[in-house]
């Protein structure tokens, strides 16, 4: 690695330094735009006691779901955790702690974490179980709760295309939580479908600047579809 | 007769206006997209980061990178745009979406909604529902008026954990269209063939019955 070149050549190198009990912020929505190979590498490493913030927790055998098989996750911060029998079993038995967070609040907590904003007020969750124990402030006659930013020791994410400096482009709704997740990690690791030479991406079309990216790796992806829904011609 | 799922979707679609940006929740709300009038432009927002959601794809069009908030494969209409989840909820929380339609377990006459959690049963999470009800001004909740055993879901006070407090002003059930104001349900329309007495019997909380409560037309 030299200068601004963020490219690493192995997944082992991509997650070097990941240790037990760390916090990881992960991009993806359902199984769309998930860093599937980085998740597999976490499974291979056998890292335990992880706190993971991600909109969802994968499904049985796919995505973050595979990290439940060897009880690698201690705590999950997510907005929706359905469609995962193993998750359900570990949550019900108490071995897996779950902090349900509204989807927009979760995205903003990641964004705030990456943008140096320690907390923010939102109306989302006021008067509900999510607001319990949180500071309430009234602005212009409406009540808001204080939500704190999220920070990760690592963030793991998936983009479509990158140049070697880590400038990123995402594809369609595989963008989702990925840009904010990347910004919120001390060490951000991004896997992409294609890496091009510097200068080949139009600066006006870069979705996330490489300044947020520490390590970049090119991979191949299964891209599992959760709900294949079609119409007939 | 109670409304069918299709009639509920049709009645929801009657609330659409030309040029509306609309977020439709999973289930009956999504069906409303099938009843957008031909002479009207409505753009559908999917909170996972898509404005301008189109129909389900043909088999050969399926793209794993293009899904809706229910994780179903979809397409984009011309003029669609893609953005991050933070941007998506900025437009929701910021009140830029003209109409939000979503389901619920219970609604009460204070405008409270419970839709994500039944204590003691499996907890799957609120997804984007809490942000949607907190951020939108114009919300329609679609639900059945009562449970299969006849227990009202329109209550004086929600019994389940809340998704949002004091944020619901309009409810469409299989029996009636109601507004909520000043701690009361106000009966606006009834399903064809359903009497005011039937609706009143199945509604908890104070119900205001105006002189004229027309039947819905389709």
CSV table of C-alpha atoms in Angstrom, one decimal:
chain,number,residue,atom,x,y,z
A,1,UNK,CA,0.0,0.0,0.0
A,2,UNK,CA,1.3,3.4,-0.8
A,3,UNK,CA,0.0,7.0,-0.9
A,4,UNK,CA,-3.7,7.0,-1.6
A,5,UNK,CA,-3.8,3.5,-3.0
A,6,UNK,CA,-6.3,1.7,-0.8
A,7,UNK,CA,-6.3,-1.7,-2.6
A,8,UNK,CA,-5.5,-4.9,-0.6
A,9,UNK,CA,-5.4,-8.2,-2.3
A,10,UNK,CA,-6.7,-10.7,0.3
A,11,UNK,CA,-9.7,-10.7,2.5
A,12,UNK,CA,-7.4,-11.7,5.4
A,13,UNK,CA,-5.5,-8.5,4.9
A,14,UNK,CA,-8.7,-6.5,4.5
A,15,UNK,CA,-9.8,-7.4,8.1
A,16,UNK,CA,-6.4,-7.4,9.7
A,17,UNK,CA,-6.7,-6.0,13.3
A,18,UNK,CA,-10.3,-7.2,13.8
A,19,UNK,CA,-10.5,-8.5,17.4
A,20,UNK,CA,-13.0,-10.0,19.7
A,21,UNK,CA,-15.5,-7.6,21.3
A,22,UNK,CA,-15.1,-5.0,18.7
A,23,UNK,CA,-18.0,-3.0,17.1
A,24,UNK,CA,-18.7,-3.3,13.4
A,25,UNK,CA,-20.9,-1.0,11.3
A,26,UNK,CA,-22.2,-2.9,8.2
A,27,UNK,CA,-23.9,-1.7,5.1
A,28,UNK,CA,-26.7,-3.4,3.2
A,29,UNK,CA,-30.5,-3.7,3.3
A,30,UNK,CA,-31.8,-7.2,3.6
A,31,UNK,CA,-29.3,-9.2,1.4
A,32,UNK,CA,-29.0,-6.3,-1.1
A,33,UNK,CA,-25.7,-4.6,-1.2
A,34,UNK,CA,-24.2,-6.6,1.7
A,35,UNK,CA,-20.4,-7.1,2.0
A,36,UNK,CA,-20.9,-10.8,1.7
A,37,UNK,CA,-17.2,-11.8,1.3
A,38,UNK,CA,-16.1,-9.7,4.3
A,39,UNK,CA,-18.8,-11.3,6.4
A,40,UNK,CA,-17.5,-14.7,5.3
A,41,UNK,CA,-14.0,-13.6,6.3
A,42,UNK,CA,-15.3,-12.7,9.8
A,43,UNK,CA,-16.7,-16.2,10.1
A,44,UNK,CA,-13.4,-17.7,8.9
A,45,UNK,CA,-11.5,-15.7,11.5
A,46,UNK,CA,-13.9,-16.8,14.3
A,47,UNK,CA,-13.9,-13.4,15.9
A,48,UNK,CA,-16.3,-13.4,18.9
A,49,UNK,CA,-18.3,-11.1,21.1
A,50,UNK,CA,-19.0,-8.7,18.2
A,51,UNK,CA,-21.5,-5.8,18.4
A,52,UNK,CA,-22.8,-5.3,14.9
A,53,UNK,CA,-24.9,-2.3,13.7
A,54,UNK,CA,-26.7,-3.2,10.4
A,55,UNK,CA,-30.3,-2.6,9.2
A,56,UNK,CA,-30.9,-6.3,9.2
A,57,UNK,CA,-29.2,-9.4,10.5
A,58,UNK,CA,-29.2,-11.5,7.3
A,59,UNK,CA,-31.2,-14.7,6.9
A,60,UNK,CA,-30.4,-18.3,7.9
A,61,UNK,CA,-27.2,-19.2,6.1
A,62,UNK,CA,-26.8,-15.9,4.3
A,63,UNK,CA,-25.3,-12.5,5.1
A,64,UNK,CA,-24.8,-11.7,8.8
A,65,UNK,CA,-26.9,-14.8,9.5
A,66,UNK,CA,-23.7,-17.0,9.1
A,67,UNK,CA,-22.1,-15.2,12.1
A,68,UNK,CA,-24.8,-16.6,14.3
A,69,UNK,CA,-23.9,-20.2,13.6
A,70,UNK,CA,-20.8,-20.0,15.8
A,71,UNK,CA,-22.3,-17.4,18.2
A,72,UNK,CA,-19.9,-14.6,17.0
A,73,UNK,CA,-22.4,-11.8,17.6
A,74,UNK,CA,-23.0,-10.6,21.1
A,75,UNK,CA,-25.2,-7.6,20.3
A,76,UNK,CA,-27.1,-6.6,17.2
A,77,UNK,CA,-28.3,-3.0,16.5
A,78,UNK,CA,-30.9,-3.3,13.7
A,79,UNK,CA,-34.3,-2.0,12.6
A,80,UNK,CA,-35.7,-5.3,11.4
A,81,UNK,CA,-34.6,-8.8,12.3
A,82,UNK,CA,-37.3,-11.1,10.9
A,83,UNK,CA,-36.9,-14.0,8.5
A,84,UNK,CA,-34.1,-15.6,10.6
A,85,UNK,CA,-34.9,-18.6,12.7
A,86,UNK,CA,-31.4,-18.9,14.3
A,87,UNK,CA,-31.5,-15.2,15.2
A,88,UNK,CA,-34.9,-15.7,16.8
A,89,UNK,CA,-33.7,-18.6,18.9
A,90,UNK,CA,-30.6,-16.8,20.2
A,91,UNK,CA,-32.6,-13.7,20.9
A,92,UNK,CA,-35.3,-15.6,22.8
A,93,UNK,CA,-32.7,-17.6,24.8
A,94,UNK,CA,-31.0,-14.3,25.8
A,95,UNK,CA,-27.5,-15.2,24.3
A,96,UNK,CA,-28.0,-12.4,21.7
A,97,UNK,CA,-28.7,-8.9,22.8
A,98,UNK,CA,-30.8,-6.8,20.4
A,99,UNK,CA,-31.2,-3.1,20.2
A,100,UNK,CA,-34.1,-2.3,17.9
A,101,UNK,CA,-33.5,1.1,16.3
A,102,UNK,CA,-35.9,2.8,13.8
A,103,UNK,CA,-34.5,2.6,10.3
A,104,UNK,CA,-34.1,6.3,9.7
A,105,UNK,CA,-32.6,6.8,13.1
A,106,UNK,CA,-30.1,4.0,12.5
A,107,UNK,CA,-29.0,5.6,9.2
A,108,UNK,CA,-28.7,9.0,10.8
A,109,UNK,CA,-26.7,7.6,13.8
A,110,UNK,CA,-24.2,6.2,11.3
A,111,UNK,CA,-24.1,9.4,9.3
A,112,UNK,CA,-23.7,11.4,12.6
A,113,UNK,CA,-20.9,9.1,13.7
A,114,UNK,CA,-19.0,9.7,10.5
A,115,UNK,CA,-19.7,13.4,10.4
A,116,UNK,CA,-18.5,14.3,13.9
A,117,UNK,CA,-21.9,15.0,15.3
A,118,UNK,CA,-22.2,13.2,18.7
A,119,UNK,CA,-26.0,13.2,19.0
A,120,UNK,CA,-29.1,14.7,17.3
A,121,UNK,CA,-32.8,15.2,18.2
A,122,UNK,CA,-35.5,13.4,16.2
A,123,UNK,CA,-39.2,13.0,16.6
A,124,UNK,CA,-38.9,9.4,15.6
A,125,UNK,CA,-39.6,7.2,18.6
A,126,UNK,CA,-40.9,9.8,21.0
A,127,UNK,CA,-43.6,8.3,23.2
A,128,UNK,CA,-42.6,4.8,22.2
A,129,UNK,CA,-40.4,2.1,23.8
A,130,UNK,CA,-37.5,3.5,21.7
A,131,UNK,CA,-37.7,6.9,23.5
A,132,UNK,CA,-37.6,5.4,27.0
A,133,UNK,CA,-34.8,6.8,29.1
A,134,UNK,CA,-33.7,9.3,26.4
A,135,UNK,CA,-33.6,13.0,26.9
A,136,UNK,CA,-36.6,14.8,25.5
A,137,UNK,CA,-36.6,18.4,24.2
A,138,UNK,CA,-39.4,20.5,22.8
A,139,UNK,CA,-38.8,22.6,19.7
A,140,UNK,CA,-41.5,24.7,18.3
A,141,UNK,CA,-44.2,22.8,20.2
A,142,UNK,CA,-43.1,19.3,19.2
A,143,UNK,CA,-41.2,16.7,21.3
A,144,UNK,CA,-38.0,15.2,20.2
A,145,UNK,CA,-35.7,12.6,21.7
A,146,UNK,CA,-31.9,12.7,21.8
A,147,UNK,CA,-30.2,9.9,19.8
A,148,UNK,CA,-26.5,9.3,20.0
A,149,UNK,CA,-24.1,8.7,17.0
A,150,UNK,CA,-22.7,5.3,16.2
A,151,UNK,CA,-19.0,4.6,15.8
A,152,UNK,CA,-17.4,1.4,14.7
A,153,UNK,CA,-13.9,0.0,15.3
A,154,UNK,CA,-14.5,-1.3,11.8
A,155,UNK,CA,-17.0,-0.7,9.1
A,156,UNK,CA,-17.7,-3.2,6.3
A,157,UNK,CA,-19.5,-2.2,3.1
A,158,UNK,CA,-20.1,-3.1,-0.5
A,159,UNK,CA,-19.9,-0.7,-3.5
A,160,UNK,CA,-20.2,-1.3,-7.2
A,161,UNK,CA,-17.1,0.4,-8.7
A,162,UNK,CA,-14.1,2.1,-7.2
A,163,UNK,CA,-10.8,3.6,-8.3
A,164,UNK,CA,-7.6,2.7,-6.5
A,165,UNK,CA,-8.0,5.7,-4.2
A,166,UNK,CA,-11.3,4.4,-2.9
A,167,UNK,CA,-13.6,6.8,-4.6
A,168,UNK,CA,-16.8,4.9,-4.8
A,169,UNK,CA,-19.9,4.4,-7.0
A,170,UNK,CA,-22.8,2.4,-5.9
A,171,UNK,CA,-25.4,0.6,-8.0
A,172,UNK,CA,-29.2,1.0,-7.7
A,173,UNK,CA,-30.7,0.2,-4.3
A,174,UNK,CA,-27.5,-1.6,-3.3
A,175,UNK,CA,-26.4,1.8,-2.1
A,176,UNK,CA,-28.8,1.9,1.0
A,177,UNK,CA,-26.8,2.1,4.3
A,178,UNK,CA,-23.4,1.6,2.7
A,179,UNK,CA,-22.2,5.2,2.4
A,180,UNK,CA,-23.0,6.1,6.0
A,181,UNK,CA,-21.7,2.8,7.3
A,182,UNK,CA,-18.3,3.5,5.6
A,183,UNK,CA,-18.0,6.9,7.2
A,184,UNK,CA,-18.7,5.6,10.8
A,185,UNK,CA,-15.9,3.1,11.1
A,186,UNK,CA,-12.3,3.9,12.4
A,187,UNK,CA,-11.1,1.3,9.8
A,188,UNK,CA,-13.5,1.2,6.9
A,189,UNK,CA,-13.2,-1.8,4.5
A,190,UNK,CA,-15.1,-1.8,1.2
A,191,UNK,CA,-15.4,-4.6,-1.3
A,192,UNK,CA,-16.4,-3.8,-4.9
A,193,UNK,CA,-17.2,-5.5,-8.1
A,194,UNK,CA,-14.6,-3.6,-10.1
A,195,UNK,CA,-11.5,-1.5,-9.4
A,196,UNK,CA,-10.4,1.0,-12.1
A,197,UNK,CA,-7.3,3.1,-12.4
A,198,UNK,CA,-7.3,6.6,-10.9
A,199,UNK,CA,-8.7,9.2,-13.3
A,200,UNK,CA,-11.2,6.8,-14.9
A,201,UNK,CA,-14.1,7.8,-12.7
A,202,UNK,CA,-15.8,11.2,-13.4
A,203,UNK,CA,-15.4,13.2,-10.2
A,204,UNK,CA,-18.9,14.5,-10.6
A,205,UNK,CA,-20.3,11.0,-10.5
A,206,UNK,CA,-18.5,9.7,-7.4
A,207,UNK,CA,-21.0,8.9,-4.7
A,208,UNK,CA,-18.5,8.7,-1.8
A,209,UNK,CA,-15.0,10.2,-1.8
A,210,UNK,CA,-12.1,7.9,-1.0
A,211,UNK,CA,-11.2,9.9,2.0
A,212,UNK,CA,-13.6,7.7,4.0
A,213,UNK,CA,-12.2,4.4,2.7
A,214,UNK,CA,-9.2,2.7,4.4
A,215,UNK,CA,-9.1,-0.6,2.6
A,216,UNK,CA,-10.5,-1.7,-0.7
A,217,UNK,CA,-10.8,-5.1,-2.2
A,218,UNK,CA,-12.3,-6.5,-5.4
A,219,UNK,CA,-14.5,-9.6,-5.0
A,220,UNK,CA,-17.1,-11.7,-6.7
A,221,UNK,CA,-20.6,-11.7,-5.3
A,222,UNK,CA,-23.5,-14.2,-5.1
A,223,UNK,CA,-26.1,-11.4,-4.7
A,224,UNK,CA,-28.8,-13.6,-3.3
A,225,UNK,CA,-32.4,-12.4,-3.9
A,226,UNK,CA,-34.7,-12.6,-0.9
A,227,UNK,CA,-38.0,-12.1,-2.6
A,228,UNK,CA,-37.8,-12.8,-6.3
A,229,UNK,CA,-41.1,-11.2,-7.5
A,230,UNK,CA,-41.9,-11.0,-11.2
A,231,UNK,CA,-44.7,-10.0,-13.5
A,232,UNK,CA,-45.7,-11.9,-16.6
A,233,UNK,CA,-45.3,-10.2,-20.0
B,1,UNK,CA,-70.2,-5.9,3.3
B,2,UNK,CA,-66.8,-5.3,4.6
B,3,UNK,CA,-64.3,-4.1,2.0
B,4,UNK,CA,-62.1,-6.6,0.3
B,5,UNK,CA,-58.3,-6.1,0.1
B,6,UNK,CA,-58.7,-4.8,-3.4
B,7,UNK,CA,-61.5,-2.3,-2.4
B,8,UNK,CA,-59.3,-1.1,0.5
B,9,UNK,CA,-56.5,-0.5,-2.0
B,10,UNK,CA,-58.9,1.3,-4.4
B,11,UNK,CA,-60.2,3.6,-1.6
B,12,UNK,CA,-56.6,4.4,-0.6
B,13,UNK,CA,-55.9,5.3,-4.3
B,14,UNK,CA,-58.7,7.8,-4.2
B,15,UNK,CA,-56.6,9.8,-1.8
B,16,UNK,CA,-53.8,10.2,-4.5
B,17,UNK,CA,-53.4,13.6,-6.2
B,18,UNK,CA,-51.6,14.4,-9.3
B,19,UNK,CA,-47.9,15.1,-8.5
B,20,UNK,CA,-47.9,13.3,-5.2
B,21,UNK,CA,-44.8,11.5,-3.8
B,22,UNK,CA,-46.2,8.6,-1.9
B,23,UNK,CA,-44.7,5.9,0.4
B,24,UNK,CA,-46.8,2.7,0.5
B,25,UNK,CA,-46.2,0.2,3.3
B,26,UNK,CA,-46.1,-3.6,2.8
B,27,UNK,CA,-49.4,-5.4,2.2
B,28,UNK,CA,-52.6,-3.6,1.3
B,29,UNK,CA,-50.9,-0.2,0.9
B,30,UNK,CA,-48.7,-1.6,-1.8
B,31,UNK,CA,-51.8,-2.9,-3.7
B,32,UNK,CA,-53.0,0.7,-4.0
B,33,UNK,CA,-50.3,1.3,-6.7
B,34,UNK,CA,-52.4,-0.8,-9.0
B,35,UNK,CA,-55.2,1.8,-8.9
B,36,UNK,CA,-53.4,5.0,-9.7
B,37,UNK,CA,-55.6,6.7,-12.3
B,38,UNK,CA,-54.2,6.8,-15.9
B,39,UNK,CA,-54.5,10.6,-16.0
B,40,UNK,CA,-52.5,11.1,-12.8
B,41,UNK,CA,-48.8,11.1,-12.0
B,42,UNK,CA,-47.8,9.6,-8.7
B,43,UNK,CA,-44.3,8.7,-7.8
B,44,UNK,CA,-43.7,5.9,-5.3
B,45,UNK,CA,-40.9,6.3,-2.6
B,46,UNK,CA,-39.3,3.1,-1.3
B,47,UNK,CA,-37.5,3.9,1.9
B,48,UNK,CA,-34.5,1.7,1.1
B,49,UNK,CA,-33.4,4.5,-1.3
B,50,UNK,CA,-35.6,4.7,-4.4
B,51,UNK,CA,-38.0,7.4,-5.6
B,52,UNK,CA,-39.9,6.3,-8.8
B,53,UNK,CA,-40.5,2.6,-8.1
B,54,UNK,CA,-42.1,0.8,-11.0
B,55,UNK,CA,-43.8,-2.6,-11.4
B,56,UNK,CA,-42.3,-5.9,-10.6
B,57,UNK,CA,-39.8,-6.9,-13.3
B,58,UNK,CA,-40.2,-9.4,-16.1
B,59,UNK,CA,-38.2,-12.5,-15.5
B,60,UNK,CA,-35.4,-11.4,-17.7
B,61,UNK,CA,-35.3,-7.9,-16.0
B,62,UNK,CA,-34.7,-9.2,-12.5
B,63,UNK,CA,-31.8,-7.3,-10.8
B,64,UNK,CA,-30.5,-8.3,-7.3
B,65,UNK,CA,-29.4,-4.7,-6.8
B,66,UNK,CA,-32.9,-3.3,-7.3
B,67,UNK,CA,-35.4,-4.1,-4.6
B,68,UNK,CA,-38.1,-2.4,-2.6
B,69,UNK,CA,-38.4,-2.0,1.2
B,70,UNK,CA,-40.1,-5.4,1.4
B,71,UNK,CA,-37.0,-6.9,-0.3
B,72,UNK,CA,-39.0,-7.7,-3.5
B,73,UNK,CA,-37.4,-7.2,-6.9
B,74,UNK,CA,-38.8,-4.1,-8.6
B,75,UNK,CA,-38.1,-1.8,-11.6
B,76,UNK,CA,-37.7,2.0,-11.9
B,77,UNK,CA,-39.9,4.3,-13.9
B,78,UNK,CA,-38.4,7.0,-16.1
B,79,UNK,CA,-37.4,9.9,-13.9
B,80,UNK,CA,-36.5,7.7,-10.9
B,81,UNK,CA,-33.7,8.5,-8.6
B,82,UNK,CA,-31.5,6.5,-6.2
B,83,UNK,CA,-30.1,7.7,-2.9
B,84,UNK,CA,-28.7,6.4,0.5
B,85,UNK,CA,-30.9,5.4,3.5
B,86,UNK,CA,-29.9,8.7,5.3
B,87,UNK,CA,-31.1,10.7,2.3
B,88,UNK,CA,-34.2,8.6,2.1
B,89,UNK,CA,-35.2,9.3,5.7
B,90,UNK,CA,-34.2,12.9,5.4
B,91,UNK,CA,-37.0,13.3,2.8
B,92,UNK,CA,-39.4,11.3,5.0
B,93,UNK,CA,-38.5,13.0,8.3
B,94,UNK,CA,-38.3,16.4,6.6
B,95,UNK,CA,-41.9,16.1,5.5
B,96,UNK,CA,-41.2,16.0,1.7
B,97,UNK,CA,-43.3,12.9,1.1
B,98,UNK,CA,-46.9,13.9,0.4
B,99,UNK,CA,-48.7,10.8,1.5
B,100,UNK,CA,-47.8,7.8,3.6
B,101,UNK,CA,-50.0,4.7,3.8
B,102,UNK,CA,-49.2,1.9,6.3
B,103,UNK,CA,-50.9,-0.9,8.3
B,104,UNK,CA,-51.3,-1.2,12.1
B,105,UNK,CA,-52.5,-3.5,14.9
B,106,UNK,CA,-54.2,-0.7,16.8
B,107,UNK,CA,-55.0,3.0,16.5
B,108,UNK,CA,-56.6,5.1,19.2
B,109,UNK,CA,-58.6,8.3,19.3
B,110,UNK,CA,-55.6,10.3,20.5
B,111,UNK,CA,-53.9,9.5,17.1
B,112,UNK,CA,-51.6,6.9,18.6
B,113,UNK,CA,-50.6,3.9,16.5
B,114,UNK,CA,-49.3,0.5,17.5
B,115,UNK,CA,-47.9,-1.6,14.6
B,116,UNK,CA,-44.6,-3.3,15.3
B,117,UNK,CA,-44.6,-5.3,18.5
B,118,UNK,CA,-46.9,-7.8,20.4
B,119,UNK,CA,-45.2,-8.4,23.8
B,120,UNK,CA,-44.5,-12.1,24.5
B,121,UNK,CA,-44.6,-12.9,20.8
B,122,UNK,CA,-41.8,-12.7,18.3
B,123,UNK,CA,-40.4,-9.2,17.9
B,124,UNK,CA,-39.2,-8.5,14.4
B,125,UNK,CA,-38.6,-4.8,14.6
B,126,UNK,CA,-40.1,-1.5,13.4
B,127,UNK,CA,-38.2,-1.1,10.2
B,128,UNK,CA,-39.0,2.4,8.9
B,129,UNK,CA,-42.5,2.6,10.4
B,130,UNK,CA,-41.5,4.9,13.4
B,131,UNK,CA,-39.8,7.3,11.1
B,132,UNK,CA,-42.6,7.3,8.6
B,133,UNK,CA,-45.3,8.1,11.2
B,134,UNK,CA,-43.2,10.7,12.9
B,135,UNK,CA,-42.2,12.4,9.7
B,136,UNK,CA,-45.3,12.5,7.6
B,137,UNK,CA,-48.2,14.9,8.1
B,138,UNK,CA,-50.5,13.1,5.7
B,139,UNK,CA,-50.8,9.5,6.8
B,140,UNK,CA,-53.5,6.9,6.1
B,141,UNK,CA,-53.6,3.8,8.3
B,142,UNK,CA,-55.2,0.8,6.7
B,143,UNK,CA,-56.4,-2.1,8.9
B,144,UNK,CA,-59.3,-4.3,9.7
B,145,UNK,CA,-61.8,-2.6,12.0
B,146,UNK,CA,-61.8,-5.6,14.5
B,147,UNK,CA,-60.0,-8.8,15.1
B,148,UNK,CA,-61.4,-12.1,13.9
B,149,UNK,CA,-62.9,-12.6,17.4
B,150,UNK,CA,-64.7,-9.2,17.1
B,151,UNK,CA,-62.4,-7.2,19.4
B,152,UNK,CA,-62.1,-3.6,18.2
B,153,UNK,CA,-58.7,-2.3,16.9
B,154,UNK,CA,-59.9,1.3,17.0
B,155,UNK,CA,-59.6,2.1,20.7
B,156,UNK,CA,-59.8,4.7,23.4
B,157,UNK,CA,-56.2,3.9,24.2
B,158,UNK,CA,-53.8,1.6,22.4
B,159,UNK,CA,-52.9,-1.5,24.5
B,160,UNK,CA,-49.7,-2.5,22.6
B,161,UNK,CA,-46.4,-0.6,22.6
B,162,UNK,CA,-46.6,2.5,20.4
B,163,UNK,CA,-45.0,3.0,17.0
B,164,UNK,CA,-45.9,6.7,17.2
B,165,UNK,CA,-47.7,9.1,19.5
B,166,UNK,CA,-50.4,11.5,18.4
B,167,UNK,CA,-49.5,11.3,14.7
B,168,UNK,CA,-52.5,9.6,13.0
B,169,UNK,CA,-55.3,11.7,11.6
B,170,UNK,CA,-57.0,9.3,9.2
B,171,UNK,CA,-57.8,5.5,9.3
B,172,UNK,CA,-59.3,3.4,6.6
B,173,UNK,CA,-60.7,0.1,7.8
B,174,UNK,CA,-62.7,-2.6,6.0
B,175,UNK,CA,-65.9,-1.0,7.5
B,176,UNK,CA,-65.2,2.8,7.5
B,177,UNK,CA,-63.1,5.8,6.8
B,178,UNK,CA,-62.5,7.8,10.0
B,179,UNK,CA,-60.7,11.0,10.8
B,180,UNK,CA,-59.1,11.6,14.2
B,181,UNK,CA,-59.3,15.0,15.8
B,182,UNK,CA,-59.5,16.4,19.4
B,183,UNK,CA,-59.4,12.9,21.0
B,184,UNK,CA,-62.3,11.6,18.9
B,185,UNK,CA,-62.9,9.4,15.9
B,186,UNK,CA,-65.1,11.1,13.3
B,187,UNK,CA,-66.9,8.8,11.0
B,188,UNK,CA,-66.5,10.1,7.4
B,189,UNK,CA,-67.6,7.2,5.1
B,190,UNK,CA,-68.9,3.7,5.5
B,191,UNK,CA,-68.3,0.5,3.5
B,192,UNK,CA,-71.2,-0.2,1.1
B,193,UNK,CA,-74.0,-2.0,3.0
B,194,UNK,CA,-72.4,-1.4,6.5
B,195,UNK,CA,-74.6,0.4,9.0
B,196,UNK,CA,-73.5,3.2,11.3
B,197,UNK,CA,-74.7,1.0,14.2
B,198,UNK,CA,-72.3,-1.9,13.2
B,199,UNK,CA,-69.4,0.6,13.0
B,200,UNK,CA,-70.2,2.2,16.3
B,201,UNK,CA,-70.5,-1.2,18.0
B,202,UNK,CA,-67.0,-2.1,16.8
B,203,UNK,CA,-65.3,1.2,17.7
B,204,UNK,CA,-63.7,1.9,21.1
B,205,UNK,CA,-63.1,5.5,22.1
B,206,UNK,CA,-65.5,8.4,21.4
B,207,UNK,CA,-67.1,8.4,18.0
B,208,UNK,CA,-68.6,11.4,16.3
B,209,UNK,CA,-71.3,10.6,13.8
B,210,UNK,CA,-72.0,13.5,11.4
B,211,UNK,CA,-75.5,13.9,9.9
B,212,UNK,CA,-74.4,12.6,6.6
B,213,UNK,CA,-72.1,9.5,6.4
B,214,UNK,CA,-72.0,8.5,2.8
B,215,UNK,CA,-71.2,5.0,1.5
B,216,UNK,CA,-67.9,4.6,-0.3
B,217,UNK,CA,-68.1,4.5,-4.0
B,218,UNK,CA,-65.7,2.6,-6.3
